[in-house]
Amino acid sequence: MSRHNVGRRSFLIAGGVTALGTLGLVSACDSADDPANTADLGQKEAPALAEEVKAGRLPKLEERLPANPLVVQTVDRPGKYGGTWRTVAVGVEDASSWMLQTIYYDNVLAWDAAFPNNGGIADVKANLAESFTSNADGTEYVFKLRPGIKWSDGKPFTADDVVFAVNEIAVHPEVSPAPNSRFVGLDGKPGKAEKVDQYTVKITFTGPNGLFLQGMCSAGGWVLAAPMHYLQQFHGDHMSAKPADWVTAFKTKNDPFGNAERPTLTAWKVTTPIGGGSQVVVERNPYYWKVDQNRRQLPYLDKVVYSIVTDAEVGLAQVSNGQVELTSRAVNSTRNKPVLANARAKGGFDFFEVKTGQMNANTIMFNLTHADPVKRQIFGNRDFRVGLSLAINRKEIIDGVYAGQGEPWQAAPRPDSPFYDQKMAKQYTEYDVAGANAALDKAGFALKDGARVGPDGKPIEFVVLVSTSNPTIVQAMGFITRFWQAVGVKATVQSVDETLFFERVTAGQHDVAVSTGDGGDNPILYPYRYIPTAPRVSLFGPAWGTWYLSNGAQGEQPPAAVAKWIEDYKKIRGTTDATTATNLMKGILAGVRDEFQVIGTVLPIHGYGVVKNNFHNVPKSIPGDLTFPNVGAAHPEQFFVD
């Protein structure tokens, strides 16, 4: 199998006559000269589509493509048409996330696939847009769209679709009463889109929004485009009489994973949507607007099948048995790697590297906005958190769960990040039972009959919520609860489906929640494990996150220190000056370090994915920061089965 190390500086995309710096590098040792591995370069579209054209059921290829399609330079070689990509997800929530990270990354803007600046402005490239500009203070952005792109139903993609996506969805007061922060300026007011001409859109903010372009490159950046011609009929503002539940119905129709009728701009379109079944199927979009270097329409693959399992072990078995063409999710744990390594020959697969941007393998987040005043008092005690951190034998976890790989680490940026702070990373990571007991004594929770007693006179007990999609976290928490029991604190691990996990934590219905830690490379883009910017993921303060997102209208006002971090982060979002933003973020992190609200355990090593030996054009190494959609930014439309 030919596989190429496409590192952080070695991708290239050519968009018509415009270089876009975002795709694969042709190999110096390419195997395309082998006749058995050579695609028919004269075949400009999938045979099934050619038959549809011949039968008069589909327009000719030149009528389906834009005049200036985005050209993808393939990683290994031009591919063959046909075949299926099978992959796996643990639960519906995981399937949605995995789809977003893989096949739904066709935004107006996209990351440079080499990701050389960890999400800096220089990494932002055009995609559905041919070009884009912004003013100095980040209040005005102009996008010139690629003319001639069509939705999967053949209707034109124009400026109207972007204006509709912004004004009538992203910032609409009924559809999005608390708009995503990407669409809100520093003054707390949402942006507005304006049609300049058929293919030009201007988005303006009354206050600066310096991170808007980076936000549009994220895995959720597709919200900047929506099929107005289809969705308009379900929108209350376009109805003669608004039904009371029109917003719910509209969101159902706008669900790209759950509604097979919704047109798309992506390489494949949902035909078997997410629901109660065990599979999600997406099939070739005949109007897809990218081509390879020989002007052959992409994608090569006919379809992608997502197998939804309830247990990661089932997914592991599927991968081991060679029933998955590619995955870098759900089963790719350190614990599973020896199992998969032993199954490589039988399963016919190999590994590729996923360069992690995570700052922690297990981020332990006590609910500091807990509804129970006793638990809130306990969890809010810094000495309590320090004591529990010192009680953790991280070396034992590294050896027992992570095969000796990793190092003790708090919830702090990675060593190669410009935001690295050694004190933040290493404080309270030593295994010190005496120090742990001293800190718990200082917290005021006396040890009585082997149990620490809370302010209500009862033994301190709480539940730790973990998602079944993270089996290594479940395993690690087995160690950690034992360490805590040794200093008199009883914790019980509850492992639930990822959908239920997010329902509970978003509503603040958890004592403690544990997840991986994002923002290891660039916390400016993903600050939510450090400061409470989103209730769904800032699990240490979900009510504070709601307060932030609603600009103080909902949720709970945080204490002064946290409120100051939020204000400073708003200033970051309000500047386009990288130096100013960096200095503000470093100041925030210093405060986060001193407050010590979140406990970390282990710095993750780089991860891996699994790919079948006959599945080609997959880079040997792909950035894996959550900011960077892995593997979507590696352009899966070029993947093919040989």
XYZ file of C-alpha atoms in Angstrom:
642
model
C 0.000 0.000 0.000
C 1.333 3.411 -0.948
C 0.900 5.911 1.867
C 2.451 9.365 2.096
C 3.421 11.467 5.041
C 1.441 14.608 4.334
C 2.684 16.761 7.158
C 1.735 20.218 8.306
C 3.327 21.881 5.274
C 2.847 19.436 2.421
C -0.734 19.695 1.187
C -1.787 21.530 -1.975
C -5.126 22.298 -3.579
C -5.500 24.119 -6.839
C -8.851 25.851 -7.161
C -9.120 26.424 -10.903
C -6.450 29.027 -11.547
C -6.163 29.809 -7.824
C -3.808 27.893 -5.512
C -5.590 27.108 -2.268
C -2.849 25.414 -0.244
C -5.110 22.732 1.176
C -4.602 19.259 -0.237
C -2.508 16.265 -0.919
C 0.952 15.918 -2.394
C 1.523 13.424 -5.196
C 3.990 10.770 -4.133
C 7.492 10.521 -5.514
C 7.060 6.740 -5.370
C 3.557 6.676 -6.848
C 2.320 3.289 -7.992
C 0.125 4.665 -10.781
C 2.512 3.238 -13.415
C 1.324 -0.268 -12.547
C -1.424 -0.957 -15.125
C -3.405 -2.909 -12.544
C -3.570 0.194 -10.364
C -4.256 2.736 -13.090
C -7.581 4.535 -13.266
C -9.232 5.190 -16.616
C -8.303 8.863 -16.982
C -10.675 9.223 -19.895
C -13.566 8.391 -17.588
C -14.602 11.841 -16.357
C -17.516 10.781 -14.158
C -18.759 7.702 -12.334
C -20.127 5.063 -14.745
C -23.486 5.051 -12.971
C -23.815 8.789 -13.561
C -22.797 8.395 -17.197
C -25.639 5.907 -17.585
C -28.049 8.407 -16.028
C -26.896 11.023 -18.526
C -27.280 8.578 -21.409
C -30.816 7.768 -20.269
C -31.691 11.455 -20.120
C -32.288 11.453 -16.372
C -29.296 13.639 -15.510
C -27.689 16.666 -17.209
C -24.318 16.272 -18.865
C -21.229 16.585 -16.687
C -20.243 19.989 -18.052
C -23.693 21.261 -17.096
C -23.381 19.898 -13.564
C -19.928 21.298 -12.804
C -19.084 24.963 -12.239
C -16.923 26.607 -14.882
C -14.108 26.811 -12.349
C -14.369 23.679 -10.202
C -12.058 23.279 -7.262
C -9.230 20.966 -8.356
C -8.008 18.358 -5.897
C -4.473 17.071 -6.386
C -4.714 13.487 -5.153
C -2.389 12.094 -2.496
C -1.457 8.750 -4.075
C -2.835 8.772 -7.594
C -6.025 9.359 -9.583
C -8.645 6.976 -8.292
C -11.073 4.470 -9.679
C -14.787 5.080 -9.496
C -16.973 2.851 -7.345
C -16.823 1.146 -3.991
C -17.955 1.781 -0.438
C -16.266 3.292 2.585
C -17.463 1.478 5.700
C -16.834 3.098 9.057
C -18.168 2.854 12.607
C -19.547 5.040 15.398
C -20.597 4.343 18.986
C -24.126 5.692 19.347
C -26.122 8.302 17.454
C -24.330 11.307 18.946
C -20.971 9.867 17.983
C -22.267 9.141 14.481
C -23.352 12.774 14.051
C -19.967 14.015 15.248
C -18.076 11.575 13.042
C -20.109 12.538 9.977
C -19.397 16.196 10.677
C -15.683 15.420 10.951
C -15.553 13.324 7.779
C -18.003 13.941 4.944
C -19.677 17.228 5.898
C -16.627 19.434 5.669
C -17.449 21.552 2.631
C -17.680 25.055 4.017
C -17.508 28.439 2.354
C -13.992 28.536 3.834
C -11.705 25.648 4.798
C -8.486 25.050 6.685
C -5.184 24.618 4.941
C -4.912 20.865 5.346
C -1.301 21.144 6.494
C -2.542 23.333 9.387
C 0.920 24.942 9.762
C -0.233 27.735 12.087
C -2.492 25.698 14.391
C -5.533 27.620 13.227
C -4.032 31.056 12.718
C -5.530 33.364 10.116
C -2.937 32.254 7.535
C -4.469 28.768 7.617
C -7.828 30.035 6.312
C -8.424 29.206 2.634
C -11.285 29.648 0.168
C -13.480 26.651 -0.681
C -17.077 27.220 -1.797
C -15.865 30.788 -2.023
C -13.262 31.705 -4.621
C -11.994 34.602 -2.514
C -12.701 36.549 0.667
C -11.676 39.811 2.311
C -12.138 41.510 5.672
C -11.637 44.998 7.040
C -9.091 45.909 9.705
C -11.371 45.774 12.742
C -13.180 42.546 11.874
C -16.610 44.082 11.363
C -16.998 43.421 7.631
C -16.346 40.275 5.601
C -16.929 39.833 1.874
C -17.145 36.412 0.216
C -17.101 35.876 -3.554
C -18.652 32.480 -4.192
C -17.570 30.033 -6.886
C -20.098 30.574 -9.722
C -22.003 27.593 -11.075
C -21.960 25.329 -8.018
C -25.206 23.393 -7.639
C -26.975 21.731 -4.750
C -27.441 17.964 -4.890
C -30.883 18.473 -6.467
C -29.395 20.531 -9.294
C -30.505 23.949 -8.049
C -27.910 26.778 -8.144
C -25.914 27.707 -5.048
C -25.911 31.501 -4.799
C -25.515 34.385 -2.398
C -29.163 33.906 -1.424
C -28.257 30.628 0.292
C -25.614 32.301 2.445
C -27.868 35.233 3.328
C -30.643 32.800 4.272
C -28.267 30.663 6.362
C -27.105 33.683 8.336
C -30.146 35.917 8.675
C -32.899 33.322 8.861
C -31.108 30.542 10.721
C -27.831 31.401 12.459
C -28.965 34.701 13.995
C -32.744 34.453 13.672
C -34.334 35.324 17.050
C -36.671 32.316 17.010
C -34.497 29.715 15.305
C -31.359 30.711 17.252
C -32.394 32.771 20.304
C -28.828 32.452 21.601
C -26.718 32.552 18.409
C -23.436 30.707 18.258
C -20.689 33.036 19.450
C -19.086 32.868 15.994
C -21.952 34.992 14.708
C -21.860 37.542 17.520
C -19.638 40.611 17.652
C -17.830 41.987 20.666
C -20.824 44.212 21.427
C -23.012 41.141 21.908
C -25.026 41.780 18.759
C -25.339 39.214 15.966
C -24.056 39.808 12.469
C -26.087 40.355 9.336
C -25.622 39.074 5.788
C -26.287 41.167 2.700
C -26.431 40.065 -0.930
C -24.125 42.207 -3.064
C -24.749 40.311 -6.296
C -25.610 36.749 -7.317
C -22.278 35.375 -6.091
C -21.095 37.970 -3.572
C -22.103 38.215 0.088
C -21.150 40.791 2.698
C -21.447 39.896 6.389
C -21.235 42.787 8.834
C -21.095 43.149 12.606
C -21.759 46.272 14.649
C -18.926 45.211 16.943
C -15.619 43.524 15.993
C -15.600 39.749 15.459
C -11.955 38.943 14.939
C -12.277 35.135 14.938
C -15.087 34.913 12.402
C -13.010 33.522 9.535
C -11.474 30.794 11.689
C -14.910 29.917 12.992
C -16.150 29.435 9.456
C -13.410 26.836 8.899
C -14.551 24.643 11.772
C -16.458 21.395 11.391
C -19.670 23.348 11.996
C -18.877 26.034 9.447
C -21.353 24.545 6.967
C -24.030 26.629 8.717
C -22.884 29.505 6.490
C -24.720 27.881 3.565
C -28.261 26.479 3.518
C -30.566 25.488 0.616
C -32.998 28.397 0.680
C -35.076 27.009 -2.188
C -35.888 23.946 -0.083
C -35.934 25.265 3.490
C -37.827 28.489 2.885
C -41.158 26.665 2.721
C -40.697 25.427 6.310
C -39.605 28.758 7.778
C -42.182 30.633 9.815
C -41.284 33.989 8.282
C -42.374 32.643 4.898
C -45.671 31.133 6.057
C -49.034 32.843 5.927
C -49.623 31.661 9.502
C -46.855 30.467 11.829
C -47.585 27.154 13.579
C -46.604 27.169 17.242
C -44.021 24.432 16.667
C -42.604 25.719 13.385
C -39.068 26.130 14.755
C -38.856 22.482 15.830
C -40.217 21.341 12.484
C -37.825 23.642 10.633
C -34.792 22.321 12.499
C -35.859 18.776 11.671
C -36.023 19.661 7.983
C -32.630 21.397 8.202
C -30.905 18.390 9.764
C -28.375 17.211 7.138
C -27.984 13.856 8.868
C -31.616 13.140 9.710
C -33.461 14.441 6.649
C -32.744 12.616 3.398
C -34.756 15.200 1.438
C -32.500 18.127 2.335
C -30.176 19.088 -0.547
C -26.466 19.220 0.191
C -23.235 20.606 -1.250
C -21.121 17.729 0.045
C -19.663 14.825 -1.918
C -22.270 12.388 -0.655
C -25.915 12.856 0.275
C -27.808 11.055 3.034
C -30.078 8.302 1.722
C -30.521 6.353 4.969
C -30.642 9.039 7.672
C -29.806 8.896 11.337
C -32.752 7.491 13.235
C -33.495 4.336 15.107
C -31.524 2.104 12.772
C -28.034 0.677 13.005
C -26.693 2.370 9.878
C -26.448 5.730 8.185
C -25.831 5.644 4.440
C -24.713 8.505 2.210
C -24.446 8.189 -1.574
C -22.721 10.082 -4.360
C -23.846 13.646 -5.084
C -24.026 13.891 -8.911
C -23.594 17.678 -8.744
C -20.449 17.720 -6.622
C -18.242 20.647 -7.617
C -14.700 19.309 -7.164
C -12.559 17.421 -9.678
C -9.183 15.708 -9.585
C -6.082 16.937 -11.438
C -7.364 15.261 -14.612
C -10.696 17.078 -14.332
C -12.498 13.869 -13.359
C -15.471 14.571 -11.127
C -15.220 13.607 -7.488
C -16.022 11.712 -5.330
C -14.587 8.416 -6.489
C -16.527 6.354 -3.940
C -20.178 5.472 -4.542
C -21.187 5.672 -0.894
C -20.191 5.761 2.762
C -21.830 3.510 5.357
C -21.701 4.414 9.049
C -22.325 1.423 11.287
C -23.808 2.567 14.608
C -22.969 0.263 17.505
C -23.817 0.580 21.179
C -20.504 -0.748 22.466
C -17.004 0.219 21.385
C -15.972 -3.447 21.631
C -18.355 -4.253 18.786
C -16.708 -1.547 16.713
C -13.289 -2.943 17.598
C -14.360 -6.355 16.334
C -15.571 -4.852 13.053
C -12.247 -3.106 12.505
C -10.237 -6.191 13.500
C -12.188 -8.314 11.030
C -11.498 -5.928 8.161
C -15.082 -4.652 7.970
C -14.076 -0.973 8.176
C -12.191 0.848 5.410
C -11.177 3.808 7.549
C -11.766 5.168 11.024
C -9.893 7.397 13.433
C -12.627 7.475 16.037
C -14.288 5.343 18.717
C -11.898 2.362 18.639
C -8.518 4.045 18.156
C -7.426 4.009 21.792
C -3.943 3.304 23.091
C -5.326 0.218 24.805
C -6.702 -1.126 21.525
C -3.607 -0.521 19.414
C -1.838 -3.812 20.314
C -5.058 -5.692 19.567
C -5.383 -3.989 16.209
C -1.684 -4.415 15.436
C -2.060 -8.166 15.874
C -5.119 -8.157 13.602
C -3.526 -6.181 10.762
C -2.590 -9.142 8.583
C -5.951 -10.870 8.985
C -7.956 -7.668 8.605
C -5.881 -6.265 5.759
C -5.332 -2.816 7.244
C -2.621 -0.507 8.519
C -2.300 2.612 10.688
C -1.993 6.301 9.884
C -0.973 8.984 12.371
C -3.416 11.459 13.863
C -1.502 14.404 15.324
C -3.462 15.232 18.415
C -4.218 18.749 19.531
C -5.704 17.554 22.807
C -4.220 18.765 26.057
C -5.482 15.881 28.191
C -6.705 12.323 27.971
C -9.037 12.707 30.958
C -10.302 16.164 31.875
C -12.107 15.898 35.217
C -14.720 18.618 35.535
C -16.598 19.153 38.791
C -19.923 20.914 38.271
C -19.196 24.225 39.974
C -22.733 25.424 39.183
C -24.419 22.379 40.731
C -28.053 22.812 41.806
C -27.315 21.072 45.122
C -25.825 23.760 47.409
C -23.845 21.198 49.426
C -22.165 19.688 46.379
C -21.593 23.163 44.971
C -19.789 24.125 48.178
C -17.670 20.975 48.119
C -16.766 21.141 44.427
C -16.087 24.873 44.622
C -13.429 24.406 47.289
C -10.029 24.760 45.605
C -8.244 22.781 48.316
C -10.679 19.913 47.730
C -9.732 19.825 44.050
C -6.018 20.114 44.858
C -6.326 17.229 47.297
C -8.030 14.971 44.775
C -5.421 15.848 42.145
C -2.545 14.953 44.474
C -4.288 11.668 45.312
C -4.053 10.459 41.690
C -1.184 8.134 40.793
C -0.814 9.246 37.197
C 2.143 6.959 36.529
C -0.004 3.952 37.397
C -2.721 5.171 35.017
C -0.192 5.739 32.233
C 1.174 2.216 32.666
C -2.177 0.512 33.207
C -4.343 2.315 30.664
C -2.039 3.972 28.136
C 0.623 1.279 27.724
C 3.250 3.456 29.383
C 2.764 6.293 26.898
C 2.083 9.862 27.987
C 3.133 11.954 30.955
C 1.439 13.443 34.027
C -0.312 16.624 32.925
C -2.944 19.056 34.056
C -5.583 20.713 31.864
C -2.990 22.891 30.143
C -1.679 23.614 26.618
C 0.726 21.146 25.039
C 4.538 21.622 25.134
C 4.703 22.680 21.468
C 1.936 25.261 21.850
C 2.836 28.966 22.027
C 0.622 29.017 25.137
C 2.625 26.356 27.006
C 3.023 27.092 30.740
C 5.109 24.551 32.645
C 3.669 25.475 36.029
C 0.114 25.145 34.744
C 0.911 21.793 33.160
C 2.705 20.231 36.109
C 1.159 21.669 39.288
C -0.335 19.068 41.641
C 0.529 16.181 39.306
C 2.865 14.444 41.762
C 1.435 11.412 43.549
C 1.373 12.611 47.157
C -1.115 10.917 49.468
C 0.099 12.856 52.508
C -0.231 16.111 50.583
C -3.686 15.072 49.387
C -4.868 14.409 52.925
C -3.384 17.702 54.108
C -5.232 19.598 51.353
C -8.513 17.864 52.178
C -7.997 18.673 55.854
C -7.349 22.296 54.891
C -10.571 22.251 52.866
C -12.402 21.519 56.100
C -13.564 18.019 55.229
C -12.519 15.914 58.193
C -11.786 12.202 57.921
C -14.212 10.135 60.020
C -14.437 6.339 59.899
C -12.500 6.318 56.629
C -14.710 8.899 54.892
C -14.380 12.618 54.327
C -17.332 14.478 55.815
C -18.996 17.312 53.916
C -20.522 20.517 55.319
C -23.842 18.686 55.841
C -22.181 16.160 58.142
C -22.540 13.332 55.605
C -19.790 11.390 53.839
C -18.745 13.020 50.575
C -20.065 10.952 47.673
C -20.683 11.819 44.039
C -21.219 10.282 40.599
C -18.731 10.646 37.757
C -20.455 10.708 34.357
C -18.563 9.263 31.378
C -19.607 8.503 27.792
C -19.463 4.926 26.518
C -17.751 6.297 23.408
C -14.624 6.835 25.564
C -13.808 3.392 27.014
C -10.281 4.387 28.051
C -11.724 7.171 30.199
C -13.999 4.631 31.866
C -10.941 2.480 32.538
C -8.877 5.406 33.837
C -11.667 6.484 36.169
C -11.613 3.007 37.672
C -8.083 3.772 38.843
C -8.921 7.303 39.926
C -11.950 6.408 42.037
C -9.759 3.885 43.854
C -7.153 6.568 44.542
C -9.835 8.926 45.844
C -11.326 6.245 48.061
C -7.904 5.915 49.688
C -8.178 9.523 50.928
C -11.792 9.157 52.045
C -13.759 10.363 49.019
C -16.240 7.996 47.379
C -16.935 8.414 43.667
C -19.014 6.095 41.490
C -18.511 5.949 37.727
C -21.644 5.992 35.569
C -21.068 5.199 31.900
C -23.864 6.270 29.538
C -24.506 6.592 25.813
C -23.015 9.765 24.353
C -26.435 11.189 23.506
C -27.583 10.878 27.119
C -24.210 12.145 28.327
C -24.602 15.428 26.450
C -28.248 15.786 27.433
C -27.309 15.611 31.100
C -24.220 17.774 31.075
C -25.791 20.497 28.934
C -28.624 20.686 31.452
C -26.101 20.716 34.319
C -27.484 17.436 35.676
C -24.131 15.953 36.610
C -21.872 15.920 39.644
C -18.628 15.365 37.791
C -18.111 14.740 34.078
C -14.972 13.464 32.399
C -14.045 13.896 28.762
C -10.975 14.492 26.671
C -9.394 17.935 26.742
C -9.425 20.049 23.616
C -7.513 23.273 23.038
C -4.023 21.878 23.497
C -2.602 23.637 20.438
C -4.577 26.858 20.227
C -6.881 27.613 23.178
C -8.033 30.804 21.483
C -10.088 28.725 19.060
C -11.295 26.151 21.579
C -11.236 27.771 25.032
C -14.132 25.882 26.567
C -12.128 23.510 28.790
C -10.420 26.558 30.288
C -13.223 29.108 30.474
C -16.999 28.506 30.396
C -17.984 29.476 26.862
C -20.456 26.663 26.087
C -22.638 24.593 28.474
C -22.363 21.481 26.304
C -18.596 21.288 26.701
C -17.619 23.627 29.557
C -18.749 20.938 31.953
C -17.189 22.570 35.008
C -19.638 25.489 34.736
C -22.564 24.808 32.384
C -24.735 27.568 33.882
C -21.859 30.024 33.394
C -21.559 28.868 29.784
C -25.245 29.563 29.238
C -24.746 33.019 30.742
C -21.887 33.673 28.324
C -23.767 32.479 25.246
C -26.895 34.440 26.140
C -24.899 37.582 26.953
C -26.200 37.461 30.512
C -29.871 36.864 29.678
C -29.893 33.239 30.874
C -27.859 30.951 33.075
C -25.886 32.150 36.061
C -23.445 35.022 36.404
C -20.010 33.606 37.231
C -17.775 34.819 40.064
C -15.557 37.829 39.452
C -12.451 35.929 38.336
C -14.354 33.851 35.789
C -16.297 36.891 34.574
C -12.968 38.654 33.965
C -11.738 35.749 31.821
C -14.943 35.911 29.812
C -14.571 39.647 29.277
C -10.975 39.215 28.163
C -11.984 36.434 25.801
C -14.579 38.740 24.300
C -11.745 41.184 23.653
C -9.874 38.419 21.838
C -12.917 37.853 19.689
C -13.014 41.574 19.047
C -9.553 41.979 17.557
C -7.874 40.896 14.348
C -4.428 41.560 15.811
C -2.748 38.230 16.570
C -0.305 39.652 19.139
C -3.063 41.311 21.148
C -5.126 38.128 21.104
C -2.176 35.988 22.184
C -1.298 38.238 25.116
C -4.903 38.324 26.312
C -5.161 34.537 26.135
C -1.945 34.095 28.102
C -3.378 36.340 30.809
C -6.572 34.281 30.915
C -4.617 31.044 31.201
C -2.570 32.424 34.095
C -5.808 33.033 35.978
C -7.152 29.607 35.033
C -3.922 28.070 36.314
C -4.229 29.780 39.688
C -7.935 29.020 40.201
C -7.375 25.350 39.273
C -10.996 24.538 38.469
C -10.372 21.504 36.237
C -8.187 18.471 36.988
C -6.099 16.866 34.259
C -4.351 13.508 34.309
C -2.293 12.539 31.251
C -0.882 14.386 28.228
C -2.005 12.328 25.213
C 0.492 11.049 22.699
C -0.334 11.390 19.025
C -3.149 9.107 18.004
C -3.776 6.859 15.054
C -6.396 5.815 12.578
C -7.002 2.553 10.790
C -7.166 2.255 6.999
C -7.568 -0.794 4.765
C -4.630 -1.645 2.525
C -6.776 -1.275 -0.592
C -8.134 2.134 0.460
C -6.063 4.873 -1.133
C -5.288 8.598 -1.106
C -5.270 8.682 2.694
C -2.336 10.739 4.057
C 0.089 8.951 6.336
C -0.306 11.724 8.907
C -3.281 14.034 9.476
C -3.632 16.842 12.042
C -6.159 15.853 14.669
C -6.973 19.039 16.561
C -10.723 19.360 17.137
C -10.476 22.688 15.325
C -9.316 20.704 12.311
C -11.928 18.254 10.984
C -10.178 14.914 10.855
C -10.435 13.370 8.289
C -12.686 15.792 6.445
C -9.994 18.381 5.763
C -7.900 15.665 4.070
C -10.550 15.649 1.330
C -12.173 12.211 1.559
C -13.775 12.802 -1.838
C -10.412 11.620 -3.240
C -10.418 8.319 -1.291
C -10.956 5.195 -3.381
C -11.008 1.409 -3.182
C -8.699 -0.583 -5.423
